[in-house]
Amino acid sequence: MMVPVALLLLGALTAVVGPRLLARADWVDREPVVALWAWQCVVAAVLLCCALSMTLSAAAAWEAVRGNVFAAAPHAVVDAYALGKAGPWAAPTAVLLASGGLWSLAMLVREIVRSRARRRARRTELLVRAPLLPGEEQAHGRLVVLEGERPDAWWLPGTAPRLVITTAALRRLKGRQLDALLAHEQGHAQARHDWLRHSSAALAGGFPQVPVFAAFRGEMHRLVELAADDTASRRFGRLTTALALVELNEERGVFGPSPTPHAHVPQRVHRLLTAPDRLPALHRLRLTALAALVPVIPVLVTLVPALRVLG
């Protein structure tokens, strides 16, 4: 019964090699959308390896699980997996992996609950900063303008998503620069980048000692901004989008020598001003297809004994 062990080794190999290959690739910053897809495929492959290994280990340890998993399989297929010859490690492995899966689900639920709490707090803050006048009905529009001395804008997701922008940002950004800022925030909303942030934060928070999950969270936060920058720059130009970023963040000291929470902004501006052209469409398609094959490999490894018998 070597398939569960092979799956765990494959998951560990994917967790180590995948991030290193993506870190060395020279196309990641040029094609952040493809890079986001590739990262999701790598993490999905790691999780799939653990899930499949857990299933086969549980089937080897307990007859009831084996009967459900292989209910429609011929006896020759069941014999090919040698489930009855599993050692004493099958049950602990299944329990350990199942516990990890439940913990991941709990972390995801916790992240969603915290996100909703933050959203409710920000919506309450909006009502405080932009109260309704007597006799005024609450508008259902997507744009909210707040009085503020600091230029800022953000997208507030939810059942009724809203784009919030301060009056200082409206004063500093003119014409196409303001349009580029709005397109950037709309790019986040259309691609549902908030879900990528939630899932990556849940995995990194639940398993802080696993480097691939920490790298996944860091790259998600960086790549979603690059992807939204590209959404804006394709509509209004790279220079306009870069100038909008500068105007919006200049007063925060992000372009000085000291590190700040927004230290990534200078790199984003530099990328917009100096980035090479996009990869050819056929190249992007090949990279997308290659990334999609990564989660397929654990499935093929799992099916090798059955394919040998049936083939």
mmCIF file of C-alpha atoms in Angstrom:
data_model
loop_
_atom_site.group_PDB
_atom_site.id
_atom_site.type_symbol
_atom_site.label_atom_id
_atom_site.label_comp_id
_atom_site.label_asym_id
_atom_site.label_seq_id
_atom_site.Cartn_x
_atom_site.Cartn_y
_atom_site.Cartn_z
ATOM 1 C CA MET A 1 0.000 0.000 0.000
ATOM 2 C CA MET A 2 2.429 2.646 -1.269
ATOM 3 C CA VAL A 3 0.036 5.067 -2.978
ATOM 4 C CA PRO A 4 -0.733 7.156 0.159
ATOM 5 C CA VAL A 5 2.975 7.470 0.866
ATOM 6 C CA ALA A 6 3.647 8.453 -2.751
ATOM 7 C CA LEU A 7 0.932 11.094 -2.551
ATOM 8 C CA LEU A 8 2.393 12.609 0.606
ATOM 9 C CA LEU A 9 5.850 12.708 -0.970
ATOM 10 C CA LEU A 10 4.374 14.264 -4.103
ATOM 11 C CA GLY A 11 2.589 16.890 -2.012
ATOM 12 C CA ALA A 12 5.799 17.747 -0.172
ATOM 13 C CA LEU A 13 7.716 17.943 -3.451
ATOM 14 C CA THR A 14 5.071 20.222 -4.984
ATOM 15 C CA ALA A 15 5.100 22.454 -1.904
ATOM 16 C CA VAL A 16 8.874 22.887 -2.178
ATOM 17 C CA VAL A 17 9.439 23.002 -5.933
ATOM 18 C CA GLY A 18 6.319 24.925 -7.017
ATOM 19 C CA PRO A 19 7.019 28.187 -5.152
ATOM 20 C CA ARG A 20 10.697 28.106 -6.157
ATOM 21 C CA LEU A 21 9.861 27.722 -9.829
ATOM 22 C CA LEU A 22 7.356 30.566 -9.663
ATOM 23 C CA ALA A 23 9.837 32.768 -7.785
ATOM 24 C CA ARG A 24 12.461 32.238 -10.509
ATOM 25 C CA ALA A 25 10.076 32.683 -13.445
ATOM 26 C CA ASP A 26 10.595 35.907 -15.351
ATOM 27 C CA TRP A 27 6.985 36.147 -16.528
ATOM 28 C CA VAL A 28 5.213 36.365 -13.146
ATOM 29 C CA ASP A 29 5.168 40.162 -12.929
ATOM 30 C CA ARG A 30 4.371 40.453 -16.631
ATOM 31 C CA GLU A 31 1.341 38.182 -16.346
ATOM 32 C CA PRO A 32 -0.019 38.421 -12.776
ATOM 33 C CA VAL A 33 -3.349 36.820 -13.723
ATOM 34 C CA VAL A 34 -1.587 33.718 -15.033
ATOM 35 C CA ALA A 35 0.648 33.741 -11.946
ATOM 36 C CA LEU A 36 -2.418 33.869 -9.688
ATOM 37 C CA TRP A 37 -3.804 30.840 -11.502
ATOM 38 C CA ALA A 38 -0.482 28.992 -11.225
ATOM 39 C CA TRP A 39 -0.270 29.635 -7.482
ATOM 40 C CA GLN A 40 -3.807 28.381 -6.973
ATOM 41 C CA CYS A 41 -2.983 25.215 -8.939
ATOM 42 C CA VAL A 42 0.120 24.549 -6.834
ATOM 43 C CA VAL A 43 -1.749 24.953 -3.546
ATOM 44 C CA ALA A 44 -4.680 22.918 -4.869
ATOM 45 C CA ALA A 45 -2.281 20.114 -5.813
ATOM 46 C CA VAL A 46 -0.773 20.089 -2.302
ATOM 47 C CA LEU A 47 -4.216 19.964 -0.682
ATOM 48 C CA LEU A 48 -5.391 17.317 -3.139
ATOM 49 C CA CYS A 49 -2.406 15.110 -2.334
ATOM 50 C CA CYS A 50 -3.290 15.282 1.356
ATOM 51 C CA ALA A 51 -6.994 14.607 0.717
ATOM 52 C CA LEU A 52 -6.364 11.599 -1.527
ATOM 53 C CA SER A 53 -3.762 10.174 0.835
ATOM 54 C CA MET A 54 -6.212 10.568 3.713
ATOM 55 C CA THR A 55 -8.961 8.785 1.756
ATOM 56 C CA LEU A 56 -6.791 5.806 0.824
ATOM 57 C CA SER A 57 -5.316 5.568 4.311
ATOM 58 C CA ALA A 58 -8.798 5.548 5.816
ATOM 59 C CA ALA A 59 -9.893 2.907 3.307
ATOM 60 C CA ALA A 60 -6.916 0.755 4.295
ATOM 61 C CA ALA A 61 -7.598 1.176 8.014
ATOM 62 C CA TRP A 62 -11.360 0.659 8.141
ATOM 63 C CA GLU A 63 -13.578 -1.737 6.185
ATOM 64 C CA ALA A 64 -16.563 0.620 6.295
ATOM 65 C CA VAL A 65 -14.635 3.380 4.547
ATOM 66 C CA ARG A 66 -13.205 0.913 2.043
ATOM 67 C CA GLY A 67 -16.667 -0.315 1.138
ATOM 68 C CA ASN A 68 -17.875 3.207 0.410
ATOM 69 C CA VAL A 69 -14.804 4.350 -1.522
ATOM 70 C CA PHE A 70 -14.552 1.233 -3.688
ATOM 71 C CA ALA A 71 -18.264 0.371 -3.774
ATOM 72 C CA ALA A 72 -18.465 0.332 -7.586
ATOM 73 C CA ALA A 73 -14.937 -0.916 -8.250
ATOM 74 C CA PRO A 74 -14.211 -4.511 -9.426
ATOM 75 C CA HIS A 75 -12.464 -6.819 -6.983
ATOM 76 C CA ALA A 76 -9.331 -6.765 -9.124
ATOM 77 C CA VAL A 77 -9.050 -3.018 -8.668
ATOM 78 C CA VAL A 78 -9.453 -3.294 -4.896
ATOM 79 C CA ASP A 79 -6.800 -6.007 -4.798
ATOM 80 C CA ALA A 80 -4.432 -3.823 -6.849
ATOM 81 C CA TYR A 81 -4.345 -1.243 -4.043
ATOM 82 C CA ALA A 82 -3.414 -3.934 -1.473
ATOM 83 C CA LEU A 83 -5.570 -2.254 1.127
ATOM 84 C CA GLY A 84 -5.596 -5.281 3.379
ATOM 85 C CA LYS A 85 -1.806 -5.210 3.715
ATOM 86 C CA ALA A 86 -1.581 -1.763 5.200
ATOM 87 C CA GLY A 87 0.532 -1.378 8.297
ATOM 88 C CA PRO A 88 -0.425 0.183 11.625
ATOM 89 C CA TRP A 89 0.366 3.649 10.263
ATOM 90 C CA ALA A 90 -2.783 3.797 8.080
ATOM 91 C CA ALA A 91 -5.248 4.802 10.815
ATOM 92 C CA PRO A 92 -3.011 7.477 12.468
ATOM 93 C CA THR A 93 -2.194 8.942 9.051
ATOM 94 C CA ALA A 94 -5.875 9.149 8.117
ATOM 95 C CA VAL A 95 -6.784 10.745 11.448
ATOM 96 C CA LEU A 96 -3.905 13.240 11.240
ATOM 97 C CA LEU A 97 -4.774 14.315 7.698
ATOM 98 C CA ALA A 98 -8.473 14.513 8.496
ATOM 99 C CA SER A 99 -7.663 16.719 11.482
ATOM 100 C CA GLY A 100 -5.617 18.962 9.198
ATOM 101 C CA GLY A 101 -8.540 19.214 6.787
ATOM 102 C CA LEU A 102 -10.981 20.111 9.554
ATOM 103 C CA TRP A 103 -8.522 22.658 10.918
ATOM 104 C CA SER A 104 -8.201 24.244 7.464
ATOM 105 C CA LEU A 105 -11.981 24.480 7.201
ATOM 106 C CA ALA A 106 -12.169 26.025 10.660
ATOM 107 C CA MET A 107 -9.526 28.601 9.723
ATOM 108 C CA LEU A 108 -11.413 29.481 6.557
ATOM 109 C CA VAL A 109 -14.643 29.931 8.519
ATOM 110 C CA ARG A 110 -12.782 32.065 11.055
ATOM 111 C CA GLU A 111 -11.322 34.229 8.289
ATOM 112 C CA ILE A 112 -14.761 34.701 6.689
ATOM 113 C CA VAL A 113 -16.314 35.614 10.047
ATOM 114 C CA ARG A 114 -13.542 38.118 10.763
ATOM 115 C CA SER A 115 -13.875 39.583 7.292
ATOM 116 C CA ARG A 116 -17.597 40.072 7.730
ATOM 117 C CA ALA A 117 -16.999 41.689 11.099
ATOM 118 C CA ARG A 118 -14.495 44.078 9.514
ATOM 119 C CA ARG A 119 -16.968 44.847 6.742
ATOM 120 C CA ARG A 120 -19.725 45.596 9.231
ATOM 121 C CA ALA A 121 -17.378 47.862 11.170
ATOM 122 C CA ARG A 122 -16.406 49.750 8.021
ATOM 123 C CA ARG A 123 -20.043 50.101 6.964
ATOM 124 C CA THR A 124 -20.847 51.442 10.430
ATOM 125 C CA GLU A 125 -17.945 53.861 10.038
ATOM 126 C CA LEU A 126 -19.397 54.978 6.707
ATOM 127 C CA LEU A 127 -22.722 55.748 8.376
ATOM 128 C CA VAL A 128 -20.892 57.773 11.034
ATOM 129 C CA ARG A 129 -18.758 59.696 8.554
ATOM 130 C CA ALA A 130 -21.561 60.100 6.001
ATOM 131 C CA PRO A 131 -24.796 60.196 8.052
ATOM 132 C CA LEU A 132 -28.182 60.456 6.429
ATOM 133 C CA LEU A 133 -29.848 63.837 6.683
ATOM 134 C CA PRO A 134 -33.377 64.112 8.122
ATOM 135 C CA GLY A 135 -35.801 62.841 5.522
ATOM 136 C CA GLU A 136 -33.021 61.440 3.314
ATOM 137 C CA GLU A 137 -33.352 57.848 2.169
ATOM 138 C CA GLN A 138 -30.345 55.557 1.988
ATOM 139 C CA ALA A 139 -29.021 55.430 -1.562
ATOM 140 C CA HIS A 140 -28.336 52.131 -3.224
ATOM 141 C CA GLY A 141 -25.560 53.425 -5.464
ATOM 142 C CA ARG A 142 -22.131 51.875 -5.578
ATOM 143 C CA LEU A 143 -20.141 55.073 -5.034
ATOM 144 C CA VAL A 144 -19.689 56.719 -1.641
ATOM 145 C CA VAL A 145 -17.781 59.999 -1.265
ATOM 146 C CA LEU A 146 -16.370 60.781 2.177
ATOM 147 C CA GLU A 147 -14.917 63.977 3.557
ATOM 148 C CA GLY A 148 -11.268 63.279 4.258
ATOM 149 C CA GLU A 149 -7.903 65.031 4.355
ATOM 150 C CA ARG A 150 -5.990 61.969 3.115
ATOM 151 C CA PRO A 151 -6.385 60.790 -0.493
ATOM 152 C CA ASP A 152 -7.781 57.281 -0.308
ATOM 153 C CA ALA A 153 -10.091 54.870 -2.090
ATOM 154 C CA TRP A 154 -11.135 51.298 -1.427
ATOM 155 C CA TRP A 155 -13.658 48.747 -2.518
ATOM 156 C CA LEU A 156 -16.011 47.479 0.181
ATOM 157 C CA PRO A 157 -17.233 44.000 -0.877
ATOM 158 C CA GLY A 158 -20.432 42.352 0.278
ATOM 159 C CA THR A 159 -24.000 41.816 -0.835
ATOM 160 C CA ALA A 160 -24.157 45.505 -1.742
ATOM 161 C CA PRO A 161 -20.568 46.315 -2.780
ATOM 162 C CA ARG A 162 -19.504 49.927 -2.708
ATOM 163 C CA LEU A 163 -16.589 51.976 -3.915
ATOM 164 C CA VAL A 164 -15.510 54.499 -1.281
ATOM 165 C CA ILE A 165 -13.396 57.521 -2.210
ATOM 166 C CA THR A 166 -12.398 60.549 -0.164
ATOM 167 C CA THR A 167 -12.764 64.175 -1.199
ATOM 168 C CA ALA A 168 -8.986 64.578 -0.939
ATOM 169 C CA ALA A 169 -8.570 61.910 -3.613
ATOM 170 C CA LEU A 170 -11.112 63.692 -5.813
ATOM 171 C CA ARG A 171 -9.138 66.936 -5.450
ATOM 172 C CA ARG A 172 -5.777 65.340 -6.261
ATOM 173 C CA LEU A 173 -6.838 63.028 -9.079
ATOM 174 C CA LYS A 174 -8.138 64.660 -12.205
ATOM 175 C CA GLY A 175 -9.726 63.246 -15.332
ATOM 176 C CA ARG A 176 -8.240 59.971 -16.498
ATOM 177 C CA GLN A 177 -6.225 59.504 -13.307
ATOM 178 C CA LEU A 178 -9.458 59.264 -11.323
ATOM 179 C CA ASP A 179 -10.876 56.908 -13.946
ATOM 180 C CA ALA A 180 -7.768 54.715 -13.626
ATOM 181 C CA LEU A 181 -8.174 54.568 -9.840
ATOM 182 C CA LEU A 182 -11.818 53.545 -10.185
ATOM 183 C CA ALA A 183 -10.889 50.917 -12.789
ATOM 184 C CA HIS A 184 -8.257 49.516 -10.416
ATOM 185 C CA GLU A 185 -10.774 49.047 -7.610
ATOM 186 C CA GLN A 186 -13.372 47.643 -10.009
ATOM 187 C CA GLY A 187 -10.754 45.139 -11.190
ATOM 188 C CA HIS A 188 -10.488 43.834 -7.622
ATOM 189 C CA ALA A 189 -14.257 43.470 -7.399
ATOM 190 C CA GLN A 190 -14.770 41.797 -10.780
ATOM 191 C CA ALA A 191 -12.035 39.213 -10.150
ATOM 192 C CA ARG A 192 -13.240 38.540 -6.573
ATOM 193 C CA HIS A 193 -9.762 39.068 -5.197
ATOM 194 C CA ASP A 194 -11.198 39.177 -1.686
ATOM 195 C CA TRP A 195 -11.782 35.408 -1.833
ATOM 196 C CA LEU A 196 -8.161 34.793 -2.785
ATOM 197 C CA ARG A 197 -7.060 36.873 0.174
ATOM 198 C CA HIS A 198 -9.394 35.005 2.532
ATOM 199 C CA SER A 199 -8.300 31.532 1.439
ATOM 200 C CA SER A 200 -4.594 32.360 1.492
ATOM 201 C CA ALA A 201 -4.890 34.038 4.903
ATOM 202 C CA ALA A 202 -6.786 31.026 6.281
ATOM 203 C CA LEU A 203 -4.124 28.555 5.152
ATOM 204 C CA ALA A 204 -1.228 30.708 6.333
ATOM 205 C CA GLY A 205 -2.920 31.392 9.665
ATOM 206 C CA GLY A 206 -3.852 27.757 10.225
ATOM 207 C CA PHE A 207 -0.450 26.356 9.261
ATOM 208 C CA PRO A 208 2.138 29.073 9.980
ATOM 209 C CA GLN A 209 4.992 26.556 9.858
ATOM 210 C CA VAL A 210 4.258 25.510 6.256
ATOM 211 C CA PRO A 211 6.302 27.808 3.959
ATOM 212 C CA VAL A 212 4.197 27.240 0.849
ATOM 213 C CA PHE A 213 1.093 28.671 2.543
ATOM 214 C CA ALA A 214 2.960 31.719 3.840
ATOM 215 C CA ALA A 215 4.377 32.332 0.359
ATOM 216 C CA PHE A 216 0.892 31.848 -1.105
ATOM 217 C CA ARG A 217 -0.528 34.582 1.128
ATOM 218 C CA GLY A 218 2.299 36.993 0.349
ATOM 219 C CA GLU A 219 2.062 36.477 -3.385
ATOM 220 C CA MET A 220 -1.731 36.784 -3.383
ATOM 221 C CA HIS A 221 -1.536 40.215 -1.761
ATOM 222 C CA ARG A 222 1.096 41.333 -4.251
ATOM 223 C CA LEU A 223 -0.260 39.780 -7.437
ATOM 224 C CA VAL A 224 -3.847 40.941 -6.984
ATOM 225 C CA GLU A 225 -2.571 44.529 -6.882
ATOM 226 C CA LEU A 226 -0.539 43.993 -10.047
ATOM 227 C CA ALA A 227 -3.538 42.424 -11.763
ATOM 228 C CA ALA A 228 -5.746 45.368 -10.793
ATOM 229 C CA ASP A 229 -3.041 47.782 -12.001
ATOM 230 C CA ASP A 230 -3.072 46.018 -15.366
ATOM 231 C CA THR A 231 -6.859 46.263 -15.551
ATOM 232 C CA ALA A 232 -6.604 50.023 -15.137
ATOM 233 C CA SER A 233 -3.577 50.473 -17.401
ATOM 234 C CA ARG A 234 -5.174 48.622 -20.321
ATOM 235 C CA ARG A 235 -8.051 51.079 -20.272
ATOM 236 C CA PHE A 236 -6.292 54.326 -19.417
ATOM 237 C CA GLY A 237 -2.587 53.731 -20.023
ATOM 238 C CA ARG A 238 0.381 52.827 -17.848
ATOM 239 C CA LEU A 239 1.553 56.395 -17.318
ATOM 240 C CA THR A 240 -1.873 57.579 -16.192
ATOM 241 C CA THR A 241 -2.223 54.654 -13.779
ATOM 242 C CA ALA A 242 1.294 55.226 -12.392
ATOM 243 C CA LEU A 243 0.593 58.923 -11.846
ATOM 244 C CA ALA A 244 -2.646 58.054 -10.068
ATOM 245 C CA LEU A 245 -0.709 55.760 -7.709
ATOM 246 C CA VAL A 246 1.844 58.484 -7.029
ATOM 247 C CA GLU A 247 -0.791 61.142 -6.351
ATOM 248 C CA LEU A 248 -2.733 58.814 -4.082
ATOM 249 C CA ASN A 249 0.256 57.682 -1.990
ATOM 250 C CA GLU A 250 2.736 60.567 -2.136
ATOM 251 C CA GLU A 251 1.717 62.038 1.229
ATOM 252 C CA ARG A 252 2.096 58.651 2.983
ATOM 253 C CA GLY A 253 5.877 58.699 2.650
ATOM 254 C CA VAL A 254 6.002 55.495 0.631
ATOM 255 C CA PHE A 255 8.624 56.905 -1.739
ATOM 256 C CA GLY A 256 11.091 57.727 1.016
ATOM 257 C CA PRO A 257 14.022 55.651 2.320
ATOM 258 C CA SER A 258 12.174 54.321 5.381
ATOM 259 C CA PRO A 259 10.013 51.214 4.969
ATOM 260 C CA THR A 260 6.255 51.733 5.310
ATOM 261 C CA PRO A 261 3.194 49.469 5.202
ATOM 262 C CA HIS A 262 2.794 50.575 1.555
ATOM 263 C CA ALA A 263 6.390 49.894 0.519
ATOM 264 C CA HIS A 264 5.160 47.901 -2.485
ATOM 265 C CA VAL A 265 3.779 51.025 -4.166
ATOM 266 C CA PRO A 266 7.153 52.227 -5.596
ATOM 267 C CA GLN A 267 7.689 48.797 -7.169
ATOM 268 C CA ARG A 268 4.218 48.955 -8.701
ATOM 269 C CA VAL A 269 4.887 52.408 -10.134
ATOM 270 C CA HIS A 270 8.249 51.300 -11.519
ATOM 271 C CA ARG A 271 6.630 48.248 -13.093
ATOM 272 C CA LEU A 272 3.970 50.345 -14.789
ATOM 273 C CA LEU A 273 6.580 52.697 -16.237
ATOM 274 C CA THR A 274 9.125 50.080 -17.334
ATOM 275 C CA ALA A 275 7.223 46.815 -17.741
ATOM 276 C CA PRO A 276 7.748 44.981 -21.056
ATOM 277 C CA ASP A 277 4.848 44.011 -23.256
ATOM 278 C CA ARG A 278 2.614 41.107 -22.339
ATOM 279 C CA LEU A 279 3.500 37.593 -23.350
ATOM 280 C CA PRO A 280 2.003 36.337 -26.612
ATOM 281 C CA ALA A 281 -1.467 34.862 -26.256
ATOM 282 C CA LEU A 282 -0.249 31.373 -27.204
ATOM 283 C CA HIS A 283 2.467 31.543 -24.536
ATOM 284 C CA ARG A 284 -0.078 32.585 -21.911
ATOM 285 C CA LEU A 285 -2.307 29.703 -22.968
ATOM 286 C CA ARG A 286 0.558 27.215 -22.634
ATOM 287 C CA LEU A 287 1.425 28.484 -19.154
ATOM 288 C CA THR A 288 -2.217 28.291 -18.092
ATOM 289 C CA ALA A 289 -2.567 24.739 -19.390
ATOM 290 C CA LEU A 290 0.721 23.684 -17.775
ATOM 291 C CA ALA A 291 -0.408 25.049 -14.423
ATOM 292 C CA ALA A 292 -3.753 23.266 -14.763
ATOM 293 C CA LEU A 293 -1.908 19.958 -15.128
ATOM 294 C CA VAL A 294 -0.319 20.261 -11.687
ATOM 295 C CA PRO A 295 -3.462 19.253 -9.722
ATOM 296 C CA VAL A 296 -4.085 16.453 -12.231
ATOM 297 C CA ILE A 297 -0.850 14.661 -11.302
ATOM 298 C CA PRO A 298 -2.079 13.536 -7.822
ATOM 299 C CA VAL A 299 -5.217 12.114 -9.440
ATOM 300 C CA LEU A 300 -3.140 10.166 -11.954
ATOM 301 C CA VAL A 301 -0.875 8.840 -9.185
ATOM 302 C CA THR A 302 -3.948 7.698 -7.269
ATOM 303 C CA LEU A 303 -5.362 5.907 -10.329
ATOM 304 C CA VAL A 304 -2.143 4.131 -11.367
ATOM 305 C CA PRO A 305 -2.984 0.753 -9.710
ATOM 306 C CA ALA A 306 -6.523 0.781 -11.142
ATOM 307 C CA LEU A 307 -5.302 1.745 -14.614
ATOM 308 C CA ARG A 308 -2.767 -1.062 -14.577
ATOM 309 C CA VAL A 309 -5.471 -3.627 -13.860
ATOM 310 C CA LEU A 310 -8.053 -2.214 -16.245
ATOM 311 C CA GLY A 311 -5.518 -1.535 -18.957
#
